[in-house]
PDB file of C-alpha atoms and ligand atoms in Angstrom:
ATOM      1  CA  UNK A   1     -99.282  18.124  48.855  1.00  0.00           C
ATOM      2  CA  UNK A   2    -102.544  15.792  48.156  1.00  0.00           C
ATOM      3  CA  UNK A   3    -102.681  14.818  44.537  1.00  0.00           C
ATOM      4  CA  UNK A   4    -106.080  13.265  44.647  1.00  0.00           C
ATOM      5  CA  UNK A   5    -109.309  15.546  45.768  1.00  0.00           C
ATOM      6  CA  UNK A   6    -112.795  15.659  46.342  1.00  0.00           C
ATOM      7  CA  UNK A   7    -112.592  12.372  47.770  1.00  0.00           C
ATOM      8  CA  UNK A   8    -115.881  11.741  50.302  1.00  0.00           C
ATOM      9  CA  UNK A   9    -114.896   9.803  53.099  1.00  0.00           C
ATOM     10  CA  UNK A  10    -118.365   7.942  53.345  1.00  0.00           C
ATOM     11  CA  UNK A  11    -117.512   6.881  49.280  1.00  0.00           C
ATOM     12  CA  UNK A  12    -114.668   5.617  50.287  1.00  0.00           C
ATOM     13  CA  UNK A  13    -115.731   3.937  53.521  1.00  0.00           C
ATOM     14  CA  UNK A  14    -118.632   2.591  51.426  1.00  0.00           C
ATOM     15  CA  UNK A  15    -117.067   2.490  47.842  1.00  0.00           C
ATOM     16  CA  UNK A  16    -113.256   1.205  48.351  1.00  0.00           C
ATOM     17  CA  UNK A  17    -113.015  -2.046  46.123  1.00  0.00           C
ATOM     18  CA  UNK A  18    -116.831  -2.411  45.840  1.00  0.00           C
ATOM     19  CA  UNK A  19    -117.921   0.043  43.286  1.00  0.00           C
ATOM     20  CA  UNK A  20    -116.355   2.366  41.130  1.00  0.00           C
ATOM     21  CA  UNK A  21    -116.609   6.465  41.931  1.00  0.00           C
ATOM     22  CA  UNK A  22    -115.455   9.799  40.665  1.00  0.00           C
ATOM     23  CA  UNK A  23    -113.086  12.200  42.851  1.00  0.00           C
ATOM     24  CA  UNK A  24    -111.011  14.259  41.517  1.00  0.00           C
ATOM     25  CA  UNK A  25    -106.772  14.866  41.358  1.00  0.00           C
ATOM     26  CA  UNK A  26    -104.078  17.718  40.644  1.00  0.00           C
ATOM     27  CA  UNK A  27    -101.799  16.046  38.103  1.00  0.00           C
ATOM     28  CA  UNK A  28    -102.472  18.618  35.398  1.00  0.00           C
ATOM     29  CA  UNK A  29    -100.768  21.568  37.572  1.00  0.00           C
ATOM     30  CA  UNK A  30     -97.801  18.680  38.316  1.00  0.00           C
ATOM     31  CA  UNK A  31     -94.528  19.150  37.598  1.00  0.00           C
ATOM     32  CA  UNK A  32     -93.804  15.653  36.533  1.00  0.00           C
ATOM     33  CA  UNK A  33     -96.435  15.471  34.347  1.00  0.00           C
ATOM     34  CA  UNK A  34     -95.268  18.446  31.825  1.00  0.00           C
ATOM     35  CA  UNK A  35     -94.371  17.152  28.098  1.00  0.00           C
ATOM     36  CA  UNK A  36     -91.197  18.356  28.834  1.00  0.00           C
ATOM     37  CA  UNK A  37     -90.389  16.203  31.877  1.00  0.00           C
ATOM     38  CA  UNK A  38     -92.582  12.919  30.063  1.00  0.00           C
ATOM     39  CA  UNK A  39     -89.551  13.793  27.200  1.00  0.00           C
ATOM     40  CA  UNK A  40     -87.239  13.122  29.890  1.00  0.00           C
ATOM     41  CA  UNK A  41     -88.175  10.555  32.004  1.00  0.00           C
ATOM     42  CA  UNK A  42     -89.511   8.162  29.365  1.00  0.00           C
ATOM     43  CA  UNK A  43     -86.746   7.704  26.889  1.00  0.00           C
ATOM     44  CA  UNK A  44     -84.594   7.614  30.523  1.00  0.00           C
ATOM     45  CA  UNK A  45     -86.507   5.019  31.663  1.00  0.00           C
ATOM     46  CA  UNK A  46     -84.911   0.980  31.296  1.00  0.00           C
ATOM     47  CA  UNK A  47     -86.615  -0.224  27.683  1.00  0.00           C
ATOM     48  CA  UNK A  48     -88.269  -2.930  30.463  1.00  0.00           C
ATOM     49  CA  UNK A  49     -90.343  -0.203  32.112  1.00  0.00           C
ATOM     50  CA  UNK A  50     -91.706   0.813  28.228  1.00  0.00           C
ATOM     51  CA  UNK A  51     -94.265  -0.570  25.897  1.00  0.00           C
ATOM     52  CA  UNK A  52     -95.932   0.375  23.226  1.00  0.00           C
ATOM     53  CA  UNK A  53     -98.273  -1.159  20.315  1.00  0.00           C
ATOM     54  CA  UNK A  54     -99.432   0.010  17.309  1.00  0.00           C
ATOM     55  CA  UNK A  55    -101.508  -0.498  14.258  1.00  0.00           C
ATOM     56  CA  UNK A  56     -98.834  -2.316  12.677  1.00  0.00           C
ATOM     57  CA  UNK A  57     -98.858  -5.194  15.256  1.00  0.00           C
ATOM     58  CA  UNK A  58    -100.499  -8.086  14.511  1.00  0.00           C
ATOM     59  CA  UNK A  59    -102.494 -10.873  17.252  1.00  0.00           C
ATOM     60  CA  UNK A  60     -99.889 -12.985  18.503  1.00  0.00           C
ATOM     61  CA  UNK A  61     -96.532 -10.363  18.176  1.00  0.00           C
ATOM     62  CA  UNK A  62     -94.452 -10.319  20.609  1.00  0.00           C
ATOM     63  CA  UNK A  63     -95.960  -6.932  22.467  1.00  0.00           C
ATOM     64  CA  UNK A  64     -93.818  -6.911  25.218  1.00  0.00           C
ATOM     65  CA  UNK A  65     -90.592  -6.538  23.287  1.00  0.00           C
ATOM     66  CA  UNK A  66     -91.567  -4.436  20.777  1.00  0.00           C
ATOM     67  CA  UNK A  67     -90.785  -1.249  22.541  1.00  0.00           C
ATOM     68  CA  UNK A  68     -88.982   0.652  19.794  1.00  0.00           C
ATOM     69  CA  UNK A  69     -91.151   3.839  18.932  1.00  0.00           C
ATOM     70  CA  UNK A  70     -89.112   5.535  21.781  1.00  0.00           C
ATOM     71  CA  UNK A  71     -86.030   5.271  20.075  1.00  0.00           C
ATOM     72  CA  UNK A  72     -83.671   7.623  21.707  1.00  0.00           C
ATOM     73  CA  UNK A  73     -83.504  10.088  18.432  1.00  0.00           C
ATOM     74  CA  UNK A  74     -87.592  10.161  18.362  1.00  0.00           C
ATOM     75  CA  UNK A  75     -88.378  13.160  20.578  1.00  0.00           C
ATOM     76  CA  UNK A  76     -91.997  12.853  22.266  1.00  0.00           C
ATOM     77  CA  UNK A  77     -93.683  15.318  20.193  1.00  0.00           C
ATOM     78  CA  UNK A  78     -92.761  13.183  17.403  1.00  0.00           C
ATOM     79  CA  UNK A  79     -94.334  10.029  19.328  1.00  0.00           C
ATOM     80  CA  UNK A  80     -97.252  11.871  20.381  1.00  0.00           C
ATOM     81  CA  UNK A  81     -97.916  13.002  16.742  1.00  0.00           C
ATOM     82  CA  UNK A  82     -97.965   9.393  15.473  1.00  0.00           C
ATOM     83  CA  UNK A  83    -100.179   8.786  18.618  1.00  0.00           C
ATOM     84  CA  UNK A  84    -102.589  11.065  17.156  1.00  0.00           C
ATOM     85  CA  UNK A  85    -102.712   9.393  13.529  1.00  0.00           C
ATOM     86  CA  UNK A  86    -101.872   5.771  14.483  1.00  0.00           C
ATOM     87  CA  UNK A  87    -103.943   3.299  16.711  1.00  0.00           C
ATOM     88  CA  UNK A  88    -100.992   3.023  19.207  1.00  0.00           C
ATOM     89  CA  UNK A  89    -100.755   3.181  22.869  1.00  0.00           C
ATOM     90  CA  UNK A  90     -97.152   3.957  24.784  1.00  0.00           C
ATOM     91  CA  UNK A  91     -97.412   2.842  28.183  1.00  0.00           C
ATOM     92  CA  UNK A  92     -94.777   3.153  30.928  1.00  0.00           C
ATOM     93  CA  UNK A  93     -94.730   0.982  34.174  1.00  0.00           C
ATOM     94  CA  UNK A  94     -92.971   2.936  37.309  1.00  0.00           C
ATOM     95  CA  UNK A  95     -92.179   6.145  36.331  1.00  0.00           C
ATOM     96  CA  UNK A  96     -91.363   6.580  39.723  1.00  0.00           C
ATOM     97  CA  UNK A  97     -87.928   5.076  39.689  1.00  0.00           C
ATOM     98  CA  UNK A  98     -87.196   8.357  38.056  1.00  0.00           C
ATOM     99  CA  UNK A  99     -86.690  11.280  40.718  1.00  0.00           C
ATOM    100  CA  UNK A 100     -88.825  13.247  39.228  1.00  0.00           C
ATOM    101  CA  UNK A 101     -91.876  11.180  39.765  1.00  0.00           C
ATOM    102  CA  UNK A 102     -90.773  10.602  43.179  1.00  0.00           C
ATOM    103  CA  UNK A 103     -92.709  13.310  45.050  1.00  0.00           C
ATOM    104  CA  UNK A 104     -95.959  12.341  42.860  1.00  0.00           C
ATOM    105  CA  UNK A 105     -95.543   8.879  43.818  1.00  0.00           C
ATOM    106  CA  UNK A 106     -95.177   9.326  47.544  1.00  0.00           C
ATOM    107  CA  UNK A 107     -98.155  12.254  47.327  1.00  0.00           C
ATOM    108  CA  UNK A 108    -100.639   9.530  45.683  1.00  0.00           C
ATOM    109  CA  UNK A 109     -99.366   6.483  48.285  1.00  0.00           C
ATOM    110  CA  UNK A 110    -100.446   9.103  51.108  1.00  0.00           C
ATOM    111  CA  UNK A 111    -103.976   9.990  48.982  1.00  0.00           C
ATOM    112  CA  UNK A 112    -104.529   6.261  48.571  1.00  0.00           C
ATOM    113  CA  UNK A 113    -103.702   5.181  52.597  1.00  0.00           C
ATOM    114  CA  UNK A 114    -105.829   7.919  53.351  1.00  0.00           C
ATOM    115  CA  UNK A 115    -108.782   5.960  51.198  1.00  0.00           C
ATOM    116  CA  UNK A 116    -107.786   2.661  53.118  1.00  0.00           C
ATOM    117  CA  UNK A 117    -107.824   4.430  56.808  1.00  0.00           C
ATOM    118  CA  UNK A 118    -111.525   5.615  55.721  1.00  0.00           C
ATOM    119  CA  UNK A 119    -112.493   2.366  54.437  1.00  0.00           C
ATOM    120  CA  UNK A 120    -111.641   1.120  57.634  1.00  0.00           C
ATOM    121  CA  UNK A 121    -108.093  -0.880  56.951  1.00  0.00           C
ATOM    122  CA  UNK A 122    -105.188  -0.548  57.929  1.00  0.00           C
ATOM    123  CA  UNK A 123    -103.308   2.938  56.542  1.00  0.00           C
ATOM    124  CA  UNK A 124    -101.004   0.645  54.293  1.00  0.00           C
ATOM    125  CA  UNK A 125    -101.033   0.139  50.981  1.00  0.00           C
ATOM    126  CA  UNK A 126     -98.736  -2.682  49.532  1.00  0.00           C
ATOM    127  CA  UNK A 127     -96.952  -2.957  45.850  1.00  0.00           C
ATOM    128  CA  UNK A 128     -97.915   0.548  45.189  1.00  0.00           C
ATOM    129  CA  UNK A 129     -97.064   1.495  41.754  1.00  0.00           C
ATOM    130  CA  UNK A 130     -97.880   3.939  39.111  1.00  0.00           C
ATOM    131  CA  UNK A 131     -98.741   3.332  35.593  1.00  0.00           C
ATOM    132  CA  UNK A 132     -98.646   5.878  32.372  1.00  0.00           C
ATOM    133  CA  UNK A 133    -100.608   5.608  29.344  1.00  0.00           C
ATOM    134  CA  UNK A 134    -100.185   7.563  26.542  1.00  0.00           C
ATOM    135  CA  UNK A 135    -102.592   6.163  23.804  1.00  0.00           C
ATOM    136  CA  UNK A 136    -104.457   6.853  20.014  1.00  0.00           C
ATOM    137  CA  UNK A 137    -107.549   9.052  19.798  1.00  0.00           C
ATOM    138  CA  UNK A 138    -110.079   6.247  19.260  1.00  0.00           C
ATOM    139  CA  UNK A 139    -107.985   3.370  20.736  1.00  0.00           C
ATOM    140  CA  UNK A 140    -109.441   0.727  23.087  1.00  0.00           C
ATOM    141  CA  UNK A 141    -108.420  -1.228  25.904  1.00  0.00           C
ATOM    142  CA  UNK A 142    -110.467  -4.123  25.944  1.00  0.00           C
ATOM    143  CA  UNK A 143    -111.916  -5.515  28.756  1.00  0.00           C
ATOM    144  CA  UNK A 144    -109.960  -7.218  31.627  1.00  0.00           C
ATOM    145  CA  UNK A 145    -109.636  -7.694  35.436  1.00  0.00           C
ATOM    146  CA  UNK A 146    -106.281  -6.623  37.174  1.00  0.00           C
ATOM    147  CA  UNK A 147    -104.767  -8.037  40.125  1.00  0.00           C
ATOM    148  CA  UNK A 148    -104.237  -4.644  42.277  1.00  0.00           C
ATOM    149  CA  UNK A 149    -106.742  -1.917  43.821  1.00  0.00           C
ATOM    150  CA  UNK A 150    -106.742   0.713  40.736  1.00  0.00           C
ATOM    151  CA  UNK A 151    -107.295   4.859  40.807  1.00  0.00           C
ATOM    152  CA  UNK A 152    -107.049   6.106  37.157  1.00  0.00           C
ATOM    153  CA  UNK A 153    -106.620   9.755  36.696  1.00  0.00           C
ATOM    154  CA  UNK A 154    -107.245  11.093  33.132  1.00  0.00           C
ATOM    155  CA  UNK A 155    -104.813  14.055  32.445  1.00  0.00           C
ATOM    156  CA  UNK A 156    -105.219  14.847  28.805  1.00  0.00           C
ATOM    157  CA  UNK A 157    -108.017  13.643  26.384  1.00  0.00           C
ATOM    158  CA  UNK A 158    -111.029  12.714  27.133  1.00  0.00           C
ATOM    159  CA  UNK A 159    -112.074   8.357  27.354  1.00  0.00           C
ATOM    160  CA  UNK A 160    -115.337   6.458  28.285  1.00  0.00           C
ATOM    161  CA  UNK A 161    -114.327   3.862  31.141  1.00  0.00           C
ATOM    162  CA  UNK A 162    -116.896   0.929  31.671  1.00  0.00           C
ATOM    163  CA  UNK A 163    -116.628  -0.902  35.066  1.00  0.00           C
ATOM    164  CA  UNK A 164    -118.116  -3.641  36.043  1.00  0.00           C
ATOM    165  CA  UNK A 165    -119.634  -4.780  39.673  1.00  0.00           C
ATOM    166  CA  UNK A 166    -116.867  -7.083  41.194  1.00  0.00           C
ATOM    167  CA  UNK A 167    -117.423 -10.466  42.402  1.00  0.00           C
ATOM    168  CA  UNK A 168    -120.393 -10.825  39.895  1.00  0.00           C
ATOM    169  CA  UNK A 169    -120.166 -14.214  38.161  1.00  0.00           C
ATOM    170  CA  UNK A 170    -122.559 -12.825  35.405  1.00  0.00           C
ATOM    171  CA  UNK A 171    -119.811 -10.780  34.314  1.00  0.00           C
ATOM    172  CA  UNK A 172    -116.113 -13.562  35.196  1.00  0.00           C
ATOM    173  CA  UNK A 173    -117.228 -16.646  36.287  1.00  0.00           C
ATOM    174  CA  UNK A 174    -116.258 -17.994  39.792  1.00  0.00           C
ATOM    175  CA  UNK A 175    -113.599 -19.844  38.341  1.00  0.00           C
ATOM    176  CA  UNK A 176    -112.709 -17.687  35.746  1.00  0.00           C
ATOM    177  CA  UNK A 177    -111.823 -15.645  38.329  1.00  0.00           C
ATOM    178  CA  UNK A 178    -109.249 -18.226  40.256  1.00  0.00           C
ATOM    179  CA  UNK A 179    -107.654 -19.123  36.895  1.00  0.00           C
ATOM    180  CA  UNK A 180    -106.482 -15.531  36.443  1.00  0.00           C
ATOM    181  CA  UNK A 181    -105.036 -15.084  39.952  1.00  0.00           C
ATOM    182  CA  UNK A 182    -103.597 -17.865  39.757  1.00  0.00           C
ATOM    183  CA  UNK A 183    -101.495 -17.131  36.787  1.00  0.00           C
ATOM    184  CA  UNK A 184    -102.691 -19.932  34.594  1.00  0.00           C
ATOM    185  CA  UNK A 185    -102.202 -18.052  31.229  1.00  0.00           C
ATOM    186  CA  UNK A 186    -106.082 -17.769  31.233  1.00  0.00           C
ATOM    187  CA  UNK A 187    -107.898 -14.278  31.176  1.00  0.00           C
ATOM    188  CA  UNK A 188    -111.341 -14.031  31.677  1.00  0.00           C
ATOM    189  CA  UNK A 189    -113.292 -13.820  28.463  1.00  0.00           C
ATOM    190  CA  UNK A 190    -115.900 -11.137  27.678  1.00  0.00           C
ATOM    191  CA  UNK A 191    -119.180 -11.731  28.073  1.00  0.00           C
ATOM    192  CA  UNK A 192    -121.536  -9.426  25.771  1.00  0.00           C
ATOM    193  CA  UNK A 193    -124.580 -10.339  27.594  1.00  0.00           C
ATOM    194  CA  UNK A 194    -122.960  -8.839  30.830  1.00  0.00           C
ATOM    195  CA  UNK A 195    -122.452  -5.409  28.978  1.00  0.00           C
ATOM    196  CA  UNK A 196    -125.745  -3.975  30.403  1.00  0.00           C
ATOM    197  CA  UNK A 197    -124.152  -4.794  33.926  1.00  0.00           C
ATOM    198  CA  UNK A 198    -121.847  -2.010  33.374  1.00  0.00           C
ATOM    199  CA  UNK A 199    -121.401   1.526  34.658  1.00  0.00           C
ATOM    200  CA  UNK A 200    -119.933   3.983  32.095  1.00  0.00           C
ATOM    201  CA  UNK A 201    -118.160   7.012  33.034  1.00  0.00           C
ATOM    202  CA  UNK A 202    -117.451   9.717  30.370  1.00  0.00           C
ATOM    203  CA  UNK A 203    -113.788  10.745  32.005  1.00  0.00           C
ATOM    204  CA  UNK A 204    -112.381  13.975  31.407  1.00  0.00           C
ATOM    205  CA  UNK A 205    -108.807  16.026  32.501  1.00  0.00           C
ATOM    206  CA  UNK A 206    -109.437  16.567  36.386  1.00  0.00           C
ATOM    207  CA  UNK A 207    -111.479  13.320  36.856  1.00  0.00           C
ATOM    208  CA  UNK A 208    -109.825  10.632  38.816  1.00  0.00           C
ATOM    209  CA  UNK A 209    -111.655   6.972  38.385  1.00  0.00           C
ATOM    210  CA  UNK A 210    -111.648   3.916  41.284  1.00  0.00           C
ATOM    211  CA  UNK A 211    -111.603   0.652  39.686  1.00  0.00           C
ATOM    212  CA  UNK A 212    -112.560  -1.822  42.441  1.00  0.00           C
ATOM    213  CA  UNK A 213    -109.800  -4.676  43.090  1.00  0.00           C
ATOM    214  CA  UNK A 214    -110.665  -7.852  40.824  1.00  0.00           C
ATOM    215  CA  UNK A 215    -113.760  -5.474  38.637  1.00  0.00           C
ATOM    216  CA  UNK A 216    -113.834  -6.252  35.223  1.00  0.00           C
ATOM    217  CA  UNK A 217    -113.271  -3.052  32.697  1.00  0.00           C
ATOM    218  CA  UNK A 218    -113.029  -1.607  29.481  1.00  0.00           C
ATOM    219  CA  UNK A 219    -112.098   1.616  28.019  1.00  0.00           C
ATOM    220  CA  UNK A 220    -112.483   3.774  25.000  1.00  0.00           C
ATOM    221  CA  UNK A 221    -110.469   6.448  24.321  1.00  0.00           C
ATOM    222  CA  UNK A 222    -112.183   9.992  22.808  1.00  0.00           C
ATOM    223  CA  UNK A 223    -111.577  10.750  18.735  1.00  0.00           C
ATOM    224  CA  UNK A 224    -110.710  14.125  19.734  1.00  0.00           C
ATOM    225  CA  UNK A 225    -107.164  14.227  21.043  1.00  0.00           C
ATOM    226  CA  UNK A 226    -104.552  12.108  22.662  1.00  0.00           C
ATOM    227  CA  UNK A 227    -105.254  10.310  25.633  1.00  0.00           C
ATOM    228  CA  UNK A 228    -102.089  10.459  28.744  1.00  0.00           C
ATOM    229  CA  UNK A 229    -103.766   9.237  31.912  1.00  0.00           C
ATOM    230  CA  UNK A 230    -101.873   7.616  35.141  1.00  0.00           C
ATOM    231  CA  UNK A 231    -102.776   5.000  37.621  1.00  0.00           C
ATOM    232  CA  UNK A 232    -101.793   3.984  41.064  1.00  0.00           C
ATOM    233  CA  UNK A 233    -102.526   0.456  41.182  1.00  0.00           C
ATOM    234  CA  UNK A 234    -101.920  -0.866  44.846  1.00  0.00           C
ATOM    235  CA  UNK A 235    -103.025  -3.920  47.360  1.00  0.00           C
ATOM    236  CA  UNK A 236    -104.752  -3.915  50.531  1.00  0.00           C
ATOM    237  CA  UNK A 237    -104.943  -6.362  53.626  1.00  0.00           C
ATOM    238  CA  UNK A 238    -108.695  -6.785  52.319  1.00  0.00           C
ATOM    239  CA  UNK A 239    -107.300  -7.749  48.664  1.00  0.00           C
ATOM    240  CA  UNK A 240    -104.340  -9.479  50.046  1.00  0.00           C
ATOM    241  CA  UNK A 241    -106.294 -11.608  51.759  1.00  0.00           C
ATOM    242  CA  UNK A 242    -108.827 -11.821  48.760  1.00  0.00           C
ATOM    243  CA  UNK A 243    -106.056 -12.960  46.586  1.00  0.00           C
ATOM    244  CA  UNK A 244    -104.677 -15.893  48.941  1.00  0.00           C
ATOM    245  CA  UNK A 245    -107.855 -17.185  49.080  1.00  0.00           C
ATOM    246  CA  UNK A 246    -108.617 -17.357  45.287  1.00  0.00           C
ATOM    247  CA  UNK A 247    -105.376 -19.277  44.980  1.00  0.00           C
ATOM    248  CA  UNK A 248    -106.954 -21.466  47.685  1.00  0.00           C
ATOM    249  CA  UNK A 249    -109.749 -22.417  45.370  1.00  0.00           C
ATOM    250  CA  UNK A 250    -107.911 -22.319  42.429  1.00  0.00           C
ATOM    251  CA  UNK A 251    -105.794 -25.587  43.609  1.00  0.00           C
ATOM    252  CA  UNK A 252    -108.799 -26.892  45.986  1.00  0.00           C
ATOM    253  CA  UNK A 253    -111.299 -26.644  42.434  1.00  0.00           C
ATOM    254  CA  UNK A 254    -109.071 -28.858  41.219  1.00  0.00           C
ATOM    255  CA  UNK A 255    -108.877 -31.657  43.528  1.00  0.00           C
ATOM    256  CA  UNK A 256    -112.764 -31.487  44.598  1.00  0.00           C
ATOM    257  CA  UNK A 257    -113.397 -31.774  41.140  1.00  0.00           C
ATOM    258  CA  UNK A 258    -112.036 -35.244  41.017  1.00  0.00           C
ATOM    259  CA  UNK A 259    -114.862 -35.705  43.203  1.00  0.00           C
ATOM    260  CA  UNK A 260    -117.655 -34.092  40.929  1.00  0.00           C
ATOM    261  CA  UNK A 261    -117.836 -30.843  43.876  1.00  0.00           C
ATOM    262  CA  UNK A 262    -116.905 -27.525  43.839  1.00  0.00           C
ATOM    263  CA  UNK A 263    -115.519 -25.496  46.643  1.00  0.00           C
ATOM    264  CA  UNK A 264    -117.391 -22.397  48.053  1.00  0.00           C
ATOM    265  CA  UNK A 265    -117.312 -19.216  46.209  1.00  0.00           C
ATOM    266  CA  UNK A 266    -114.276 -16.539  46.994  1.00  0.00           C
ATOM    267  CA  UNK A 267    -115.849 -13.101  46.668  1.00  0.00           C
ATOM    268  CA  UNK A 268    -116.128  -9.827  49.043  1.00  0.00           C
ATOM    269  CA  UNK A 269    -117.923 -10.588  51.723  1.00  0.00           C
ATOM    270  CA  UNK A 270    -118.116 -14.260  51.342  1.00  0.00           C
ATOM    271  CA  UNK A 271    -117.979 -16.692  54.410  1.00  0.00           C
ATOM    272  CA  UNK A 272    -114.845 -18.674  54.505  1.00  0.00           C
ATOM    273  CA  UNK A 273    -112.340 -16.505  52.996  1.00  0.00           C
ATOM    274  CA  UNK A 274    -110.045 -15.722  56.124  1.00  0.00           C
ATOM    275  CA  UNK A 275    -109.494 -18.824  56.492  1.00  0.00           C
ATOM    276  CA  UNK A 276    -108.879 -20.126  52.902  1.00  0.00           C
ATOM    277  CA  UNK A 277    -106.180 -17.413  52.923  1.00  0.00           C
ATOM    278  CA  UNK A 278    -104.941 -18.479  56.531  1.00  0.00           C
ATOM    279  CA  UNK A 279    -104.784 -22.041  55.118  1.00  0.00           C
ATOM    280  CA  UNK A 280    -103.022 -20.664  52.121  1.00  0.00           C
ATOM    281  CA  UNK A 281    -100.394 -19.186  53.924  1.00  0.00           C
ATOM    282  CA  UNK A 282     -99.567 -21.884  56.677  1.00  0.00           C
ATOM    283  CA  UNK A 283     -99.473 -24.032  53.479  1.00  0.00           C
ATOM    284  CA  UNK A 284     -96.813 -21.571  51.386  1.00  0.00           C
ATOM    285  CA  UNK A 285     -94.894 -22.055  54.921  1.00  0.00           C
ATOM    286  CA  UNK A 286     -94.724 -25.498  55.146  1.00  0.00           C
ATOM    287  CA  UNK A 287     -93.939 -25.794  51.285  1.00  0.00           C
ATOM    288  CA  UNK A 288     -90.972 -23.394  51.804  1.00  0.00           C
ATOM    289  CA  UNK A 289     -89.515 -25.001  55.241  1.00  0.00           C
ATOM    290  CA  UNK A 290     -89.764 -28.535  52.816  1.00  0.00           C
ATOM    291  CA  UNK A 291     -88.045 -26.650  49.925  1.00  0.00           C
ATOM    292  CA  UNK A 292     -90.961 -27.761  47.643  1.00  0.00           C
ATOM    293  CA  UNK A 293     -91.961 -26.125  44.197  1.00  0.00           C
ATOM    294  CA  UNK A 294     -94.923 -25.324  42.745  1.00  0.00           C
ATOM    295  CA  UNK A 295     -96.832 -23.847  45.337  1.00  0.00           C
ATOM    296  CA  UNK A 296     -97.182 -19.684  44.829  1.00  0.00           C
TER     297      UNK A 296
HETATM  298 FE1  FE2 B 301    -107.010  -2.248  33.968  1.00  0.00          FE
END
């Protein structure tokens, strides 16, 4: 069974963690994806694999803990009506560990190695996972860059989804860019005058969405219903190998700019980034035969 569609093999070949594109996916006609199994599977699910927010949080709560509008007794109609007159999102990381998402995961890995094969990498995709969301007509995700390859697929509601080119230092500066990967507690801050730079894409049931690996992003969700969507967020050799060498710069920034220099840019298609990420790895392996810390 495919669960993704439409998919031109020349997009992807052309497309795959460049630029975002349209295709199209099945979900609506799955099984896993009924209310019914959702009012399963997510109060089922360990409280770690749940979040939510809502209007009533304020900047600086603790999000990640405050997972209790699925308490056991709420059923999901009654957290999908407060969806629909609250600003709250639910959202639900691996579904899959539940059996009935199990066939949906393993049709979407399949989809998404078939992307990578036309793209011209190796048929594996690493750290596959899927994502749920379940947010507020009206509610916004504000804009960010994620660490994974990223195909959204918009199952009920409707959203605008803004993506940005990748690897564009008008939109996350170089180092910006580094900082994030490397898990520094920094996130790339919007830049308004880079909002032009975007492509928006008015997303509807059916649609399916590639968000380029490391492209920055923003979405609004439609004031006429309840949004669910799902993602399959996964890595590649290509953004494996991307990611090794960011960390490269991140720690090589640093030291060169003791020096007042700057190492050379880590982007797609950029000279040099094989071997940052070769250099990064021999020097994880060293690091772990000495037993030393700090090095990711
Ligand atoms: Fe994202």
């Amino acid at each position: 069974m495919r669960a993704l569609s439409g998919i031109d093999e020349t997009q992807a070949r052309t497309c795959l963690d460049r630029k975002a594109f349209l295709f199209g996916h099945t979900l609506e006609a799955h099984p896993a994806m009924s209310l019914a199994n959702l009012a399963e599977v997510i109060p089922a699910l360990p409280a770690n694999q749940v979040f939510h927010s809502n209007g009533r949080l304020q900047n600086g709560d603790d999000f990640d803990n405050a997972h209790n509008l699925h308490r056991p007794e709420e059923s999901l109609a009654q957290a999908l009506e407060q969806l629909r007159t609250t600003d709250a999102y639910i959202m639900v990381r691996q579904p899959e560990v539940h059996a009935s998402f199990k066939p949906l995961y393993d049709a979407l890995c399949a989809d998404v190695a078939r992307m990578a094969t036309a793209a011209g990498l190796p048929p594996v995709v690493d750290d596959a996972m899927l994502y749920l969301f379940l947010a507020s007509p009206g509610s916004v995700t504000p804009f960010h860059i994620d660490r994974y390859s990223t195909c959204l697929m918009q199952v009920r509601g409707h959203k605008e989804v803004v993506v940005y080119p990748p690897w564009d230092p008008r939109v996350v500066a170089d180092r910006d860019t580094e900082q994030f990967f490397a898990r520094t507690g920094d996130r790339p801050p919007w830049r308004p005058e880079a909002e032009p730079l975007g492509e928006r894409f008015a997303f509807s049931p059916g649609q399916a969405l590639h968000i380029p690996f490391a492209a920055g992003h923003h979405v609004r969700n439609g004031d006429d219903d309840v949004s669910i969507s799902v993602s399959i967020i996964f890595k590649t050799a290509e953004s494996r190998r991307l990611m090794r060498a960011l960390l490269f710069n991140q720690r090589a920034r640093r030291w060169l700019s003791r020096v007042g220099m700057e190492p050379r840019r880590v982007a797609m298609g950029a000279p040099g980034v094989a071997t940052k990420a070769g250099l990064w790895n021999a020097a994880r392996g060293i690091a772990s035969v000495l037993g030393a810390r700090g090095v990711a």
